């Protein structure tokens, strides 16, 4: 993988506001990112109507420390009895998670998803991306899927620039306990793992960008800018794959003075590597699973397993030995 010092100068066509252009030129001259031409300039902080509305929604939902919980929704996942309903149900079933819903902002990717959100939840924001239609299910690694993932990353960078910390969660993650006590106070960027190998600082852990806690600060704002720009270096790759490639340079995060941690699957599990102890689990993710039908099938079983667990007497819970019945249809071939 190329390192910063190996990169050639960037030729950048400035299409945005002058302030944004100066910011990007300064950033790129510092890091000398190569091979990215014809790149539209980020316009974070631009006083557009959309950003003013976003700032209003974030302010209404934020915790006292300016932290918000974010998720994204499209029409396919918003249908009745689909992913949205299971996601919200998990907050009601979890231990002291229902109170976290007041900090949740659902970012709708299409008009019907926005309408559905407004019937189910208090804090909804419509991310209007001109010329794109994200309403239908986007199969993994298709062009529309890739575009949706990169636009999501760009949006999260905007949230950081507006001064908000965020906990982003994919909607196919079920919430059973509050995760915040497991976040490291000295880390700027904490990310879930498809596979966790025992050390939160080990860069060999495989990240999953579907669950990430990020503090708004200079380090993370610059990192998200670079991460988004780096998509041009790896065409046809999603943001998670690009992160995996960037972290192969063991000094990569140090160059941003960024403290990164991986989250333990004992608390933040998924179908790739399930949490084995239901007395500890905070979230479970329908990762390593393709297709909304398979996800729905297994997530319904997951919620039934949780209900059965919570109905047990305290002493039986303490003895442990209770296992998930998933993954089922989401099992890898």
CSV table of C-alpha atoms in Angstrom, one decimal:
chain,number,residue,atom,x,y,z
A,1,UNK,CA,0.0,0.0,0.0
A,2,UNK,CA,1.2,3.5,-0.7
A,3,UNK,CA,2.2,5.6,2.2
A,4,UNK,CA,1.7,9.4,2.5
A,5,UNK,CA,5.3,10.2,1.6
A,6,UNK,CA,5.0,8.1,-1.6
A,7,UNK,CA,2.0,10.1,-2.8
A,8,UNK,CA,2.4,12.5,-5.8
A,9,UNK,CA,0.8,15.9,-5.6
A,10,UNK,CA,-2.9,16.1,-6.1
A,11,UNK,CA,-4.5,18.1,-9.0
A,12,UNK,CA,-7.8,19.2,-7.6
A,13,UNK,CA,-10.6,21.0,-9.5
A,14,UNK,CA,-12.1,23.5,-7.0
A,15,UNK,CA,-15.9,23.4,-7.4
A,16,UNK,CA,-17.0,24.6,-4.0
A,17,UNK,CA,-17.0,27.7,-1.9
A,18,UNK,CA,-13.7,29.6,-1.5
A,19,UNK,CA,-13.4,28.8,2.2
A,20,UNK,CA,-13.8,25.1,1.5
A,21,UNK,CA,-11.3,25.2,-1.3
A,22,UNK,CA,-8.7,26.8,0.9
A,23,UNK,CA,-9.4,24.1,3.6
A,24,UNK,CA,-8.9,21.3,1.1
A,25,UNK,CA,-5.8,22.7,-0.5
A,26,UNK,CA,-4.2,23.1,2.9
A,27,UNK,CA,-5.2,19.6,3.9
A,28,UNK,CA,-3.9,18.0,0.7
A,29,UNK,CA,-0.6,19.9,0.7
A,30,UNK,CA,0.0,18.6,4.2
A,31,UNK,CA,-0.6,15.0,3.3
A,32,UNK,CA,0.2,15.0,-0.5
A,33,UNK,CA,-2.5,12.6,-1.5
A,34,UNK,CA,-1.8,11.2,-5.0
A,35,UNK,CA,-3.8,10.2,-8.0
A,36,UNK,CA,-7.1,11.9,-7.2
A,37,UNK,CA,-8.2,14.2,-10.0
A,38,UNK,CA,-11.5,15.8,-10.8
A,39,UNK,CA,-12.5,15.6,-7.1
A,40,UNK,CA,-15.3,17.8,-6.0
A,41,UNK,CA,-14.4,19.9,-2.9
A,42,UNK,CA,-16.1,19.2,0.3
A,43,UNK,CA,-18.4,22.0,1.5
A,44,UNK,CA,-18.6,21.2,5.2
A,45,UNK,CA,-19.8,24.2,7.1
A,46,UNK,CA,-21.5,25.7,4.1
A,47,UNK,CA,-24.6,27.6,5.3
A,48,UNK,CA,-27.1,25.8,3.1
A,49,UNK,CA,-30.7,25.2,3.9
A,50,UNK,CA,-29.9,21.4,4.2
A,51,UNK,CA,-27.1,22.0,6.7
A,52,UNK,CA,-29.2,24.4,8.8
A,53,UNK,CA,-32.0,21.8,9.0
A,54,UNK,CA,-29.4,19.1,9.9
A,55,UNK,CA,-28.0,21.3,12.6
A,56,UNK,CA,-31.5,21.8,14.0
A,57,UNK,CA,-32.3,18.1,14.1
A,58,UNK,CA,-28.9,17.3,15.7
A,59,UNK,CA,-29.4,20.0,18.3
A,60,UNK,CA,-32.8,18.7,19.2
A,61,UNK,CA,-31.5,15.1,19.6
A,62,UNK,CA,-28.1,15.6,21.2
A,63,UNK,CA,-27.0,14.6,24.7
A,64,UNK,CA,-25.5,17.2,27.0
A,65,UNK,CA,-22.0,16.4,25.6
A,66,UNK,CA,-23.2,16.9,22.0
A,67,UNK,CA,-23.4,13.2,21.2
A,68,UNK,CA,-26.0,11.8,18.9
A,69,UNK,CA,-26.9,8.3,17.8
A,70,UNK,CA,-27.3,8.1,14.1
A,71,UNK,CA,-28.6,5.5,11.7
A,72,UNK,CA,-29.7,5.4,8.0
A,73,UNK,CA,-32.9,4.2,6.4
A,74,UNK,CA,-34.2,3.6,2.9
A,75,UNK,CA,-37.6,2.5,1.6
A,76,UNK,CA,-36.7,-1.2,1.5
A,77,UNK,CA,-35.8,-1.2,5.2
A,78,UNK,CA,-38.7,1.1,6.2
A,79,UNK,CA,-41.5,-1.1,5.1
A,80,UNK,CA,-43.9,-2.4,7.8
A,81,UNK,CA,-42.5,-5.4,9.7
A,82,UNK,CA,-39.1,-4.8,8.2
A,83,UNK,CA,-35.7,-3.8,9.6
A,84,UNK,CA,-36.9,-0.5,11.0
A,85,UNK,CA,-39.5,-2.1,13.2
A,86,UNK,CA,-37.1,-4.7,14.5
A,87,UNK,CA,-34.5,-2.1,15.2
A,88,UNK,CA,-36.8,0.1,17.3
A,89,UNK,CA,-38.3,-3.0,19.0
A,90,UNK,CA,-34.8,-3.9,20.2
A,91,UNK,CA,-34.5,-0.6,22.1
A,92,UNK,CA,-37.8,-1.3,23.8
A,93,UNK,CA,-36.8,-4.8,24.7
A,94,UNK,CA,-33.2,-4.0,25.9
A,95,UNK,CA,-32.1,-3.2,29.4
A,96,UNK,CA,-32.3,0.6,29.8
A,97,UNK,CA,-32.0,1.2,26.1
A,98,UNK,CA,-35.4,2.7,25.5
A,99,UNK,CA,-34.3,5.9,27.1
A,100,UNK,CA,-31.6,6.2,24.3
A,101,UNK,CA,-34.2,6.6,21.6
A,102,UNK,CA,-34.5,10.3,22.4
A,103,UNK,CA,-30.9,10.7,21.2
A,104,UNK,CA,-31.5,8.8,18.0
A,105,UNK,CA,-31.6,10.6,14.6
A,106,UNK,CA,-32.8,8.4,11.7
A,107,UNK,CA,-31.3,9.7,8.4
A,108,UNK,CA,-33.7,8.8,5.6
A,109,UNK,CA,-32.2,8.3,2.1
A,110,UNK,CA,-35.4,8.7,0.1
A,111,UNK,CA,-38.8,10.4,0.5
A,112,UNK,CA,-40.8,7.3,1.4
A,113,UNK,CA,-38.3,6.3,4.1
A,114,UNK,CA,-38.6,9.9,5.5
A,115,UNK,CA,-42.4,9.7,5.6
A,116,UNK,CA,-42.2,6.3,7.3
A,117,UNK,CA,-39.7,7.6,9.8
A,118,UNK,CA,-41.9,10.5,10.8
A,119,UNK,CA,-44.7,8.0,11.7
A,120,UNK,CA,-42.4,6.0,14.0
A,121,UNK,CA,-39.9,8.4,15.5
A,122,UNK,CA,-39.3,11.9,16.7
A,123,UNK,CA,-36.0,12.8,15.1
A,124,UNK,CA,-35.9,12.3,11.3
A,125,UNK,CA,-33.7,13.9,8.7
A,126,UNK,CA,-34.0,13.6,4.9
A,127,UNK,CA,-30.6,13.3,3.2
A,128,UNK,CA,-31.5,14.5,-0.3
A,129,UNK,CA,-28.8,13.4,-2.7
A,130,UNK,CA,-29.6,14.8,-6.1
A,131,UNK,CA,-29.6,12.4,-9.0
A,132,UNK,CA,-29.5,9.3,-6.8
A,133,UNK,CA,-32.2,6.8,-5.8
A,134,UNK,CA,-31.5,4.8,-2.7
A,135,UNK,CA,-35.0,3.6,-2.1
A,136,UNK,CA,-34.6,-0.1,-3.2
A,137,UNK,CA,-32.5,-2.7,-1.4
A,138,UNK,CA,-28.9,-2.3,-2.4
A,139,UNK,CA,-27.1,-5.6,-2.7
A,140,UNK,CA,-23.6,-5.8,-1.2
A,141,UNK,CA,-20.8,-4.2,-3.4
A,142,UNK,CA,-23.1,-3.2,-6.3
A,143,UNK,CA,-22.4,0.3,-7.7
A,144,UNK,CA,-25.5,1.8,-5.9
A,145,UNK,CA,-24.4,0.1,-2.7
A,146,UNK,CA,-20.9,1.6,-3.0
A,147,UNK,CA,-22.3,5.0,-3.7
A,148,UNK,CA,-24.6,4.8,-0.7
A,149,UNK,CA,-21.8,3.8,1.6
A,150,UNK,CA,-19.5,6.7,0.4
A,151,UNK,CA,-22.3,9.2,0.7
A,152,UNK,CA,-23.0,8.0,4.2
A,153,UNK,CA,-19.3,8.5,5.1
A,154,UNK,CA,-19.4,12.0,3.7
A,155,UNK,CA,-22.5,12.8,5.7
A,156,UNK,CA,-20.9,11.6,8.9
A,157,UNK,CA,-17.9,13.9,8.2
A,158,UNK,CA,-20.4,16.8,8.0
A,159,UNK,CA,-21.8,15.8,11.4
A,160,UNK,CA,-18.3,16.0,12.9
A,161,UNK,CA,-17.7,19.4,11.3
A,162,UNK,CA,-20.9,20.7,12.9
A,163,UNK,CA,-19.4,19.9,16.3
A,164,UNK,CA,-21.3,16.7,17.2
A,165,UNK,CA,-19.9,13.4,18.4
A,166,UNK,CA,-21.7,10.5,17.0
A,167,UNK,CA,-22.4,6.8,17.5
A,168,UNK,CA,-23.4,5.5,14.1
A,169,UNK,CA,-25.3,2.2,14.1
A,170,UNK,CA,-26.5,0.2,11.1
A,171,UNK,CA,-30.2,-0.5,11.4
A,172,UNK,CA,-29.7,-4.3,11.3
A,173,UNK,CA,-28.0,-4.0,14.7
A,174,UNK,CA,-30.2,-4.9,17.6
A,175,UNK,CA,-29.6,-3.0,20.9
A,176,UNK,CA,-29.8,-4.9,24.2
A,177,UNK,CA,-27.7,-2.7,26.6
A,178,UNK,CA,-26.2,0.8,26.5
A,179,UNK,CA,-22.8,0.7,24.8
A,180,UNK,CA,-21.4,3.9,26.2
A,181,UNK,CA,-19.7,2.5,29.3
A,182,UNK,CA,-17.5,0.3,27.0
A,183,UNK,CA,-16.1,3.3,25.1
A,184,UNK,CA,-12.5,4.3,25.9
A,185,UNK,CA,-12.1,7.8,27.2
A,186,UNK,CA,-8.8,8.5,25.5
A,187,UNK,CA,-9.9,7.2,22.0
A,188,UNK,CA,-11.1,9.5,19.2
A,189,UNK,CA,-12.4,6.7,17.0
A,190,UNK,CA,-13.9,3.4,18.1
A,191,UNK,CA,-15.2,0.8,15.6
A,192,UNK,CA,-16.9,-2.6,15.8
A,193,UNK,CA,-15.2,-5.7,14.6
A,194,UNK,CA,-16.3,-8.4,12.2
A,195,UNK,CA,-13.6,-10.5,13.9
A,196,UNK,CA,-11.9,-9.4,17.1
A,197,UNK,CA,-8.6,-11.0,18.2
A,198,UNK,CA,-8.4,-9.9,21.9
A,199,UNK,CA,-6.6,-6.6,21.8
A,200,UNK,CA,-8.5,-3.4,21.1
A,201,UNK,CA,-5.4,-1.7,19.6
A,202,UNK,CA,-4.5,-4.6,17.3
A,203,UNK,CA,-4.7,-3.4,13.7
A,204,UNK,CA,-5.2,-7.0,12.6
A,205,UNK,CA,-8.8,-6.9,14.0
A,206,UNK,CA,-11.2,-6.7,11.1
A,207,UNK,CA,-13.3,-3.5,11.4
A,208,UNK,CA,-17.0,-3.1,10.7
A,209,UNK,CA,-18.1,0.4,9.9
A,210,UNK,CA,-21.7,-0.4,10.7
A,211,UNK,CA,-21.1,0.6,14.4
A,212,UNK,CA,-18.7,3.4,15.1
A,213,UNK,CA,-18.3,6.0,17.9
A,214,UNK,CA,-16.4,9.1,16.9
A,215,UNK,CA,-15.6,12.3,18.8
A,216,UNK,CA,-15.7,15.6,17.0
A,217,UNK,CA,-12.2,17.0,17.0
A,218,UNK,CA,-9.6,18.2,14.6
A,219,UNK,CA,-8.1,14.7,14.3
A,220,UNK,CA,-11.3,13.0,13.4
A,221,UNK,CA,-12.5,15.7,11.0
A,222,UNK,CA,-9.2,15.5,9.1
A,223,UNK,CA,-9.3,11.7,9.1
A,224,UNK,CA,-12.8,11.6,7.7
A,225,UNK,CA,-11.8,14.0,5.0
A,226,UNK,CA,-8.9,11.8,4.0
A,227,UNK,CA,-10.9,8.6,4.2
A,228,UNK,CA,-13.5,10.0,1.8
A,229,UNK,CA,-10.8,11.3,-0.6
A,230,UNK,CA,-9.1,7.9,-0.5
A,231,UNK,CA,-12.0,6.3,-2.3
A,232,UNK,CA,-10.4,7.5,-5.6
A,233,UNK,CA,-7.3,5.5,-4.8
A,234,UNK,CA,-9.3,2.3,-4.5
A,235,UNK,CA,-12.1,2.4,-7.2
A,236,UNK,CA,-14.8,-0.3,-6.8
A,237,UNK,CA,-14.1,-0.7,-3.0
A,238,UNK,CA,-16.4,0.3,-0.2
A,239,UNK,CA,-15.3,2.5,2.7
A,240,UNK,CA,-14.7,-0.5,5.0
A,241,UNK,CA,-12.3,-2.2,2.6
A,242,UNK,CA,-10.5,1.1,2.1
A,243,UNK,CA,-10.1,1.5,5.9
A,244,UNK,CA,-8.6,-2.0,6.0
A,245,UNK,CA,-6.1,-1.1,3.3
A,246,UNK,CA,-5.2,2.2,5.0
A,247,UNK,CA,-4.6,0.6,8.4
A,248,UNK,CA,-2.0,-1.8,6.9
A,249,UNK,CA,0.4,1.1,7.5
A,250,UNK,CA,0.9,0.7,11.2
A,251,UNK,CA,1.7,4.4,11.5
A,252,UNK,CA,-1.3,5.5,9.6
A,253,UNK,CA,-3.4,6.7,12.5
A,254,UNK,CA,-0.4,8.2,14.3
A,255,UNK,CA,0.0,10.5,11.3
A,256,UNK,CA,-3.4,12.0,12.2
A,257,UNK,CA,-2.6,11.9,15.9
A,258,UNK,CA,-5.7,9.8,16.1
A,259,UNK,CA,-6.3,7.2,18.9
A,260,UNK,CA,-8.3,4.3,17.4
A,261,UNK,CA,-9.8,1.3,19.2
A,262,UNK,CA,-11.6,-1.8,18.1
A,263,UNK,CA,-14.7,-2.9,20.0
A,264,UNK,CA,-14.8,-6.4,21.5
A,265,UNK,CA,-17.3,-8.8,20.0
A,266,UNK,CA,-18.0,-10.1,23.5
A,267,UNK,CA,-20.0,-6.9,23.9
A,268,UNK,CA,-20.6,-5.8,20.3
A,269,UNK,CA,-21.1,-9.1,18.4
A,270,UNK,CA,-22.6,-10.1,15.1
A,271,UNK,CA,-23.3,-13.1,12.9
A,272,UNK,CA,-19.6,-13.1,11.9
A,273,UNK,CA,-18.5,-13.6,15.5
A,274,UNK,CA,-21.5,-13.7,17.9
A,275,UNK,CA,-21.3,-12.5,21.5
A,276,UNK,CA,-21.3,-15.7,23.5
A,277,UNK,CA,-22.4,-14.3,26.9
A,278,UNK,CA,-25.9,-12.8,27.0
A,279,UNK,CA,-25.1,-11.3,30.4
A,280,UNK,CA,-22.6,-9.0,28.6
A,281,UNK,CA,-23.9,-8.4,25.1
A,282,UNK,CA,-24.8,-4.8,24.2
A,283,UNK,CA,-25.5,-5.2,20.5
A,284,UNK,CA,-25.8,-7.9,17.8
A,285,UNK,CA,-25.3,-7.2,14.1
A,286,UNK,CA,-26.7,-9.1,11.2
A,287,UNK,CA,-23.3,-8.9,9.4
A,288,UNK,CA,-21.8,-11.7,7.3
A,289,UNK,CA,-25.3,-11.9,5.8
A,290,UNK,CA,-26.6,-11.0,2.4
A,291,UNK,CA,-30.2,-10.3,1.5
A,292,UNK,CA,-32.9,-8.5,3.5
A,293,UNK,CA,-35.0,-11.8,3.7
A,294,UNK,CA,-32.2,-13.6,5.4
A,295,UNK,CA,-31.5,-10.7,7.8
A,296,UNK,CA,-35.2,-10.4,8.8
A,297,UNK,CA,-35.5,-14.2,9.4
A,298,UNK,CA,-32.4,-14.3,11.7
A,299,UNK,CA,-33.1,-11.0,13.5
A,300,UNK,CA,-36.5,-12.2,14.4
A,301,UNK,CA,-35.0,-15.3,16.0
A,302,UNK,CA,-32.4,-13.1,17.7
A,303,UNK,CA,-35.1,-11.0,19.4
A,304,UNK,CA,-37.0,-14.1,20.4
A,305,UNK,CA,-33.8,-15.5,22.0
A,306,UNK,CA,-33.4,-12.2,23.9
A,307,UNK,CA,-37.0,-12.3,25.1
A,308,UNK,CA,-36.5,-15.8,26.3
A,309,UNK,CA,-33.3,-14.8,28.1
A,310,UNK,CA,-34.9,-11.8,29.9
A,311,UNK,CA,-37.8,-14.0,31.1
A,312,UNK,CA,-35.4,-16.3,33.0
A,313,UNK,CA,-34.9,-16.0,36.8
A,314,UNK,CA,-31.8,-14.1,37.8
A,315,UNK,CA,-30.0,-17.1,39.1
A,316,UNK,CA,-30.5,-19.0,35.9
A,317,UNK,CA,-29.1,-16.0,33.9
A,318,UNK,CA,-26.1,-15.9,36.2
A,319,UNK,CA,-25.3,-19.6,35.5
A,320,UNK,CA,-25.0,-18.7,31.8
A,321,UNK,CA,-24.8,-21.3,29.1
A,322,UNK,CA,-27.6,-19.7,27.1
A,323,UNK,CA,-26.8,-19.6,23.4
A,324,UNK,CA,-28.2,-17.8,20.4
A,325,UNK,CA,-29.9,-19.8,17.7
A,326,UNK,CA,-28.4,-17.6,15.1
A,327,UNK,CA,-26.9,-17.3,12.5
A,328,UNK,CA,-29.4,-19.6,10.8
A,329,UNK,CA,-30.2,-18.4,7.2
A,330,UNK,CA,-27.2,-16.0,7.5
A,331,UNK,CA,-24.7,-18.8,7.9
A,332,UNK,CA,-21.8,-18.6,5.6
A,333,UNK,CA,-21.8,-21.2,2.9
